[in-house]
PDB file of C-alpha atoms in Angstrom:
ATOM      1  CA  MET O   1       1.245 -25.963 -25.955  1.00  0.00           C
ATOM      2  CA  PRO O   2      -0.257 -22.272 -26.326  1.00  0.00           C
ATOM      3  CA  LYS O   3       1.672 -19.438 -24.969  1.00  0.00           C
ATOM      4  CA  VAL O   4       0.306 -17.633 -21.861  1.00  0.00           C
ATOM      5  CA  SER O   5      -0.147 -13.939 -22.289  1.00  0.00           C
ATOM      6  CA  ASP O   6       0.961 -11.203 -19.791  1.00  0.00           C
ATOM      7  CA  ARG O   7      -2.393 -10.336 -19.434  1.00  0.00           C
ATOM      8  CA  TYR O   8      -3.383 -13.882 -18.074  1.00  0.00           C
ATOM      9  CA  ARG O   9      -0.421 -14.009 -15.972  1.00  0.00           C
ATOM     10  CA  ASP O  10      -1.164 -10.488 -14.479  1.00  0.00           C
ATOM     11  CA  ALA O  11      -4.738 -11.672 -13.839  1.00  0.00           C
ATOM     12  CA  ARG O  12      -3.842 -14.915 -12.240  1.00  0.00           C
ATOM     13  CA  ARG O  13      -1.327 -13.327  -9.937  1.00  0.00           C
ATOM     14  CA  GLU O  14      -4.071 -10.548  -8.862  1.00  0.00           C
ATOM     15  CA  HIS O  15      -6.502 -13.660  -8.311  1.00  0.00           C
ATOM     16  CA  ILE O  16      -3.972 -15.223  -5.803  1.00  0.00           C
ATOM     17  CA  LEU O  17      -3.170 -12.048  -4.113  1.00  0.00           C
ATOM     18  CA  THR O  18      -6.630 -11.144  -3.794  1.00  0.00           C
ATOM     19  CA  ALA O  19      -7.517 -14.659  -2.419  1.00  0.00           C
ATOM     20  CA  ALA O  20      -4.282 -14.310   0.135  1.00  0.00           C
ATOM     21  CA  ARG O  21      -5.759 -10.774   1.469  1.00  0.00           C
ATOM     22  CA  ARG O  22      -9.166 -12.649   2.398  1.00  0.00           C
ATOM     23  CA  ALA O  23      -7.419 -15.458   3.969  1.00  0.00           C
ATOM     24  CA  PHE O  24      -4.866 -12.971   5.995  1.00  0.00           C
ATOM     25  CA  LEU O  25      -7.841 -10.827   7.057  1.00  0.00           C
ATOM     26  CA  ARG O  26      -9.680 -13.690   8.248  1.00  0.00           C
ATOM     27  CA  HIS O  27      -7.128 -15.950  10.316  1.00  0.00           C
ATOM     28  CA  GLY O  28      -3.973 -13.656  10.275  1.00  0.00           C
ATOM     29  CA  PHE O  29      -0.640 -14.335   8.426  1.00  0.00           C
ATOM     30  CA  HIS O  30       0.757 -16.753  10.668  1.00  0.00           C
ATOM     31  CA  ALA O  31      -2.436 -18.925  11.077  1.00  0.00           C
ATOM     32  CA  THR O  32      -2.813 -18.977   7.451  1.00  0.00           C
ATOM     33  CA  SER O  33      -1.104 -21.782   5.817  1.00  0.00           C
ATOM     34  CA  MET O  34      -0.208 -22.239   2.124  1.00  0.00           C
ATOM     35  CA  GLN O  35      -2.930 -25.073   1.923  1.00  0.00           C
ATOM     36  CA  ASP O  36      -5.424 -22.308   3.375  1.00  0.00           C
ATOM     37  CA  LEU O  37      -4.352 -20.170   0.522  1.00  0.00           C
ATOM     38  CA  PHE O  38      -4.551 -22.844  -2.422  1.00  0.00           C
ATOM     39  CA  ALA O  39      -8.073 -23.235  -1.074  1.00  0.00           C
ATOM     40  CA  GLU O  40      -8.942 -19.762  -0.825  1.00  0.00           C
ATOM     41  CA  ALA O  41      -7.674 -19.172  -4.610  1.00  0.00           C
ATOM     42  CA  LYS O  42      -9.220 -22.601  -5.658  1.00  0.00           C
ATOM     43  CA  LEU O  43      -5.819 -23.498  -7.308  1.00  0.00           C
ATOM     44  CA  SER O  44      -3.426 -26.156  -7.076  1.00  0.00           C
ATOM     45  CA  SER O  45      -0.349 -25.727  -5.253  1.00  0.00           C
ATOM     46  CA  GLY O  46       1.526 -25.690  -8.424  1.00  0.00           C
ATOM     47  CA  ALA O  47      -0.405 -23.011  -9.889  1.00  0.00           C
ATOM     48  CA  VAL O  48       0.227 -20.753  -6.933  1.00  0.00           C
ATOM     49  CA  TYR O  49       3.825 -21.622  -6.577  1.00  0.00           C
ATOM     50  CA  ARG O  50       4.317 -20.570 -10.002  1.00  0.00           C
ATOM     51  CA  TYR O  51       3.987 -17.122  -9.100  1.00  0.00           C
ATOM     52  CA  PHE O  52       4.936 -17.014  -5.467  1.00  0.00           C
ATOM     53  CA  PRO O  53       7.548 -19.491  -4.011  1.00  0.00           C
ATOM     54  CA  GLY O  54       6.129 -18.991  -0.512  1.00  0.00           C
ATOM     55  CA  LYS O  55       3.957 -17.013   1.826  1.00  0.00           C
ATOM     56  CA  GLU O  56       6.690 -14.575   2.658  1.00  0.00           C
ATOM     57  CA  ASP O  57       6.653 -13.580  -1.008  1.00  0.00           C
ATOM     58  CA  ILE O  58       2.802 -13.270  -1.122  1.00  0.00           C
ATOM     59  CA  VAL O  59       3.097 -10.751   1.903  1.00  0.00           C
ATOM     60  CA  LEU O  60       5.709  -8.713   0.331  1.00  0.00           C
ATOM     61  CA  ALA O  61       3.881  -8.633  -3.102  1.00  0.00           C
ATOM     62  CA  ILE O  62       0.719  -7.320  -1.258  1.00  0.00           C
ATOM     63  CA  ALA O  63       3.122  -4.713   0.730  1.00  0.00           C
ATOM     64  CA  GLU O  64       4.623  -3.618  -2.684  1.00  0.00           C
ATOM     65  CA  ASP O  65       1.308  -3.387  -4.541  1.00  0.00           C
ATOM     66  CA  ASN O  66      -0.141  -1.143  -1.473  1.00  0.00           C
ATOM     67  CA  ILE O  67       2.921   1.241  -0.972  1.00  0.00           C
ATOM     68  CA  ARG O  68       3.227   1.414  -5.043  1.00  0.00           C
ATOM     69  CA  GLU O  69      -0.734   2.438  -5.267  1.00  0.00           C
ATOM     70  CA  VAL O  70      -0.262   5.146  -2.626  1.00  0.00           C
ATOM     71  CA  ALA O  71       2.916   6.497  -4.253  1.00  0.00           C
ATOM     72  CA  GLU O  72       1.160   6.381  -7.623  1.00  0.00           C
ATOM     73  CA  LEU O  73      -1.755   8.382  -6.245  1.00  0.00           C
ATOM     74  CA  ILE O  74       0.136  10.979  -4.744  1.00  0.00           C
ATOM     75  CA  ARG O  75       2.169  11.495  -8.027  1.00  0.00           C
ATOM     76  CA  THR O  76      -0.982  11.659  -9.898  1.00  0.00           C
ATOM     77  CA  VAL O  77      -2.677  14.107  -7.485  1.00  0.00           C
ATOM     78  CA  THR O  78       0.231  16.315  -7.665  1.00  0.00           C
ATOM     79  CA  ALA O  79       0.503  16.172 -11.623  1.00  0.00           C
ATOM     80  CA  ARG O  80      -3.058  16.825 -12.211  1.00  0.00           C
ATOM     81  CA  ARG O  81      -3.350  19.502  -9.593  1.00  0.00           C
ATOM     82  CA  PRO O  82      -0.016  20.951  -9.199  1.00  0.00           C
ATOM     83  CA  GLY O  83      -1.300  24.056  -7.033  1.00  0.00           C
ATOM     84  CA  ASP O  84      -2.730  21.627  -4.426  1.00  0.00           C
ATOM     85  CA  SER O  85      -1.561  22.237  -0.981  1.00  0.00           C
ATOM     86  CA  LEU O  86       0.191  19.205   0.692  1.00  0.00           C
ATOM     87  CA  GLY O  87      -2.987  18.857   2.907  1.00  0.00           C
ATOM     88  CA  ALA O  88      -5.083  18.348  -0.212  1.00  0.00           C
ATOM     89  CA  VAL O  89      -2.465  15.903  -1.429  1.00  0.00           C
ATOM     90  CA  LEU O  90      -2.594  14.112   1.701  1.00  0.00           C
ATOM     91  CA  ALA O  91      -6.418  14.095   2.059  1.00  0.00           C
ATOM     92  CA  ALA O  92      -6.659  12.645  -1.510  1.00  0.00           C
ATOM     93  CA  ALA O  93      -4.442   9.925  -0.381  1.00  0.00           C
ATOM     94  CA  VAL O  94      -6.287   8.890   2.809  1.00  0.00           C
ATOM     95  CA  GLU O  95      -9.568   9.006   0.894  1.00  0.00           C
ATOM     96  CA  LEU O  96      -8.036   6.459  -1.601  1.00  0.00           C
ATOM     97  CA  ILE O  97      -6.846   4.369   1.447  1.00  0.00           C
ATOM     98  CA  SER O  98     -10.198   4.300   2.938  1.00  0.00           C
ATOM     99  CA  GLU O  99     -11.846   3.532  -0.228  1.00  0.00           C
ATOM    100  CA  LYS O 100      -9.267   0.775  -0.870  1.00  0.00           C
ATOM    101  CA  ASN O 101      -9.869  -0.540   2.492  1.00  0.00           C
ATOM    102  CA  LYS O 102     -13.476  -1.361   1.736  1.00  0.00           C
ATOM    103  CA  ASP O 103     -12.650  -3.497  -1.090  1.00  0.00           C
ATOM    104  CA  SER O 104      -9.612  -5.080  -0.021  1.00  0.00           C
ATOM    105  CA  GLY O 105      -8.931  -4.639   3.734  1.00  0.00           C
ATOM    106  CA  LEU O 106      -5.961  -2.474   2.996  1.00  0.00           C
ATOM    107  CA  ALA O 107      -5.730  -1.228   6.797  1.00  0.00           C
ATOM    108  CA  GLY O 108      -5.906  -4.565   8.420  1.00  0.00           C
ATOM    109  CA  ILE O 109      -3.345  -6.269   5.839  1.00  0.00           C
ATOM    110  CA  GLY O 110      -1.125  -3.211   6.217  1.00  0.00           C
ATOM    111  CA  VAL O 111      -1.022  -3.477  10.204  1.00  0.00           C
ATOM    112  CA  GLN O 112      -0.253  -7.290   9.811  1.00  0.00           C
ATOM    113  CA  ALA O 113       2.440  -6.653   7.308  1.00  0.00           C
ATOM    114  CA  TRP O 114       4.193  -4.064   9.558  1.00  0.00           C
ATOM    115  CA  SER O 115       4.011  -6.482  12.424  1.00  0.00           C
ATOM    116  CA  GLU O 116       5.422  -9.213  10.454  1.00  0.00           C
ATOM    117  CA  ALA O 117       8.203  -6.947   9.278  1.00  0.00           C
ATOM    118  CA  LEU O 118       9.391  -6.514  12.954  1.00  0.00           C
ATOM    119  CA  SER O 119      10.005 -10.209  13.307  1.00  0.00           C
ATOM    120  CA  ASN O 120      10.728 -11.389   9.769  1.00  0.00           C
ATOM    121  CA  PRO O 121      14.239  -9.839   8.676  1.00  0.00           C
ATOM    122  CA  ARG O 122      13.709 -10.588   5.010  1.00  0.00           C
ATOM    123  CA  ILE O 123      10.213  -8.814   5.077  1.00  0.00           C
ATOM    124  CA  GLY O 124      11.645  -6.028   7.277  1.00  0.00           C
ATOM    125  CA  VAL O 125      14.517  -5.257   4.896  1.00  0.00           C
ATOM    126  CA  ALA O 126      12.005  -5.196   1.948  1.00  0.00           C
ATOM    127  CA  PHE O 127       9.901  -2.955   3.973  1.00  0.00           C
ATOM    128  CA  GLY O 128      12.733  -0.522   4.680  1.00  0.00           C
ATOM    129  CA  GLN O 129      13.460  -0.306   0.799  1.00  0.00           C
ATOM    130  CA  LEU O 130       9.692   0.225   0.084  1.00  0.00           C
ATOM    131  CA  LEU O 131       9.363   3.186   2.617  1.00  0.00           C
ATOM    132  CA  SER O 132      12.593   4.711   1.453  1.00  0.00           C
ATOM    133  CA  THR O 133      11.162   4.880  -2.066  1.00  0.00           C
ATOM    134  CA  LEU O 134       8.107   6.049  -0.689  1.00  0.00           C
ATOM    135  CA  ARG O 135       9.719   8.770   1.295  1.00  0.00           C
ATOM    136  CA  SER O 136      11.885   9.926  -1.667  1.00  0.00           C
ATOM    137  CA  ASP O 137       8.810   9.955  -3.693  1.00  0.00           C
ATOM    138  CA  LEU O 138       6.905  12.199  -1.278  1.00  0.00           C
ATOM    139  CA  ALA O 139      10.149  14.535  -0.782  1.00  0.00           C
ATOM    140  CA  ASP O 140      10.141  15.073  -4.327  1.00  0.00           C
ATOM    141  CA  VAL O 141       6.531  16.373  -4.103  1.00  0.00           C
ATOM    142  CA  VAL O 142       7.381  18.302  -1.244  1.00  0.00           C
ATOM    143  CA  SER O 143      10.511  19.820  -2.629  1.00  0.00           C
ATOM    144  CA  ARG O 144       8.471  20.849  -5.715  1.00  0.00           C
ATOM    145  CA  HIS O 145       5.832  22.732  -3.401  1.00  0.00           C
ATOM    146  CA  GLN O 146       8.619  24.534  -1.540  1.00  0.00           C
ATOM    147  CA  GLN O 147       9.921  25.701  -4.908  1.00  0.00           C
ATOM    148  CA  THR O 148       6.591  26.860  -6.336  1.00  0.00           C
ATOM    149  CA  THR O 149       4.535  27.914  -3.288  1.00  0.00           C
ATOM    150  CA  ALA O 150       5.292  29.730  -0.005  1.00  0.00           C
ATOM    151  CA  LEU O 151       5.996  26.483   1.704  1.00  0.00           C
ATOM    152  CA  PRO O 152       9.231  26.991   3.686  1.00  0.00           C
ATOM    153  CA  SER O 153      12.412  25.255   2.654  1.00  0.00           C
ATOM    154  CA  GLU O 154      13.253  24.429   6.204  1.00  0.00           C
ATOM    155  CA  PRO O 155      12.515  21.693   7.541  1.00  0.00           C
ATOM    156  CA  SER O 156      13.974  19.521   4.684  1.00  0.00           C
ATOM    157  CA  ALA O 157      11.754  17.960   2.200  1.00  0.00           C
ATOM    158  CA  GLU O 158      12.878  14.771   3.589  1.00  0.00           C
ATOM    159  CA  ALA O 159      11.956  15.696   7.000  1.00  0.00           C
ATOM    160  CA  LEU O 160       8.293  16.676   5.747  1.00  0.00           C
ATOM    161  CA  ALA O 161       7.932  13.648   3.947  1.00  0.00           C
ATOM    162  CA  GLY O 162       8.798  11.466   6.902  1.00  0.00           C
ATOM    163  CA  VAL O 163       5.758  13.593   8.580  1.00  0.00           C
ATOM    164  CA  MET O 164       3.595  12.719   5.523  1.00  0.00           C
ATOM    165  CA  ILE O 165       4.297   8.904   6.093  1.00  0.00           C
ATOM    166  CA  GLY O 166       3.609   9.054   9.691  1.00  0.00           C
ATOM    167  CA  VAL O 167      -0.039  10.473   8.920  1.00  0.00           C
ATOM    168  CA  LEU O 168      -0.419   8.035   6.269  1.00  0.00           C
ATOM    169  CA  VAL O 169       0.489   5.026   8.425  1.00  0.00           C
ATOM    170  CA  GLY O 170      -1.493   6.353  11.321  1.00  0.00           C
ATOM    171  CA  HIS O 171      -4.305   6.695   9.241  1.00  0.00           C
ATOM    172  CA  LEU O 172      -4.066   2.969   8.376  1.00  0.00           C
ATOM    173  CA  LEU O 173      -3.388   2.205  11.968  1.00  0.00           C
ATOM    174  CA  GLN O 174      -6.716   4.049  13.059  1.00  0.00           C
ATOM    175  CA  LEU O 175      -8.808   2.714  10.270  1.00  0.00           C
ATOM    176  CA  ALA O 176      -7.760  -1.026  11.123  1.00  0.00           C
ATOM    177  CA  LEU O 177      -8.373  -0.743  14.711  1.00  0.00           C
ATOM    178  CA  LEU O 178     -11.031   1.959  15.013  1.00  0.00           C
ATOM    179  CA  GLY O 179     -12.954   1.483  11.938  1.00  0.00           C
ATOM    180  CA  PRO O 180     -13.976   3.953   9.201  1.00  0.00           C
ATOM    181  CA  ASP O 181     -16.172   6.415  11.190  1.00  0.00           C
ATOM    182  CA  ALA O 182     -13.296   7.163  13.459  1.00  0.00           C
ATOM    183  CA  VAL O 183     -11.091   8.558  10.676  1.00  0.00           C
ATOM    184  CA  ALA O 184     -14.065   9.959   8.335  1.00  0.00           C
ATOM    185  CA  ASP O 185     -12.945  13.625   8.963  1.00  0.00           C
ATOM    186  CA  THR O 186      -9.283  12.988   8.536  1.00  0.00           C
ATOM    187  CA  PRO O 187      -9.364  14.298   4.794  1.00  0.00           C
ATOM    188  CA  ALA O 188     -10.899  17.586   6.228  1.00  0.00           C
ATOM    189  CA  ALA O 189      -8.574  17.718   8.768  1.00  0.00           C
ATOM    190  CA  LEU O 190      -5.543  17.453   6.817  1.00  0.00           C
ATOM    191  CA  ARG O 191      -6.730  20.303   4.496  1.00  0.00           C
ATOM    192  CA  ALA O 192      -7.418  22.376   7.620  1.00  0.00           C
ATOM    193  CA  LEU O 193      -3.900  21.520   9.120  1.00  0.00           C
ATOM    194  CA  TRP O 194      -2.198  22.070   5.813  1.00  0.00           C
ATOM    195  CA  PRO O 195      -4.098  24.728   3.798  1.00  0.00           C
ATOM    196  CA  ALA O 196      -3.035  26.038   0.562  1.00  0.00           C
ATOM    197  CA  THR O 197      -0.396  28.557   0.664  1.00  0.00           C
TER     198      THR O 197
END
C-alpha cells in the first residue's frame, strides 16, 4: 500500500475543515450532524473520522486555526515593520480578519465557537488556552513597543494585550452581526486611536 504524504494529509484535513465551515455557517454547530459534514465534504465517515474523532474536534481545529492565523499575522506585521504603532498592527489584523471572513465566514464561525465554549467544558478549556497563548503573544509585541517607542510602561503589556484582544473580538462580533460595511472604517479608527509614537 502506498504511503500517504504529509502534504496529502494536510490537504485532506483542510478540505474537511473547509466543508465543516460551510456547513456550520449554513446550519449552526448544533443543527449540523456528522452526516451533514460527511455529505458536505463528499467523504465517507471513515475518511473524516481518520482526521477528527468527532464534531467537537472539528470545532476546536477551526478555532485553533483562526487564532493561530491572527497571532501569526501580528507577529509577521511587527517583524516586517517594527516601527509601526500598535494601532497599525491592530489595523492590519482586522483587515486580515475582514478579508478571511469573505473567504471562509471566519466571523460567523468565531461567534458560534465562542458560544459553544460557554456551554461545552472541553471547548471552553481549549479556548481559554488559545486565548492565553494569543494574549501572551500580544503582550510580547506590546512589551517590545514599550521598550522601543514612547509607549508608556504602565499599564502592563498584559493589560494592553487584553484590550487588543477585546478589539479583535469586538471586530469579529460586529462583522458577523452587522456585516462588512459596519466595520469598514475600523482600520482607520485604530490607526487614529493608537497613532505612531
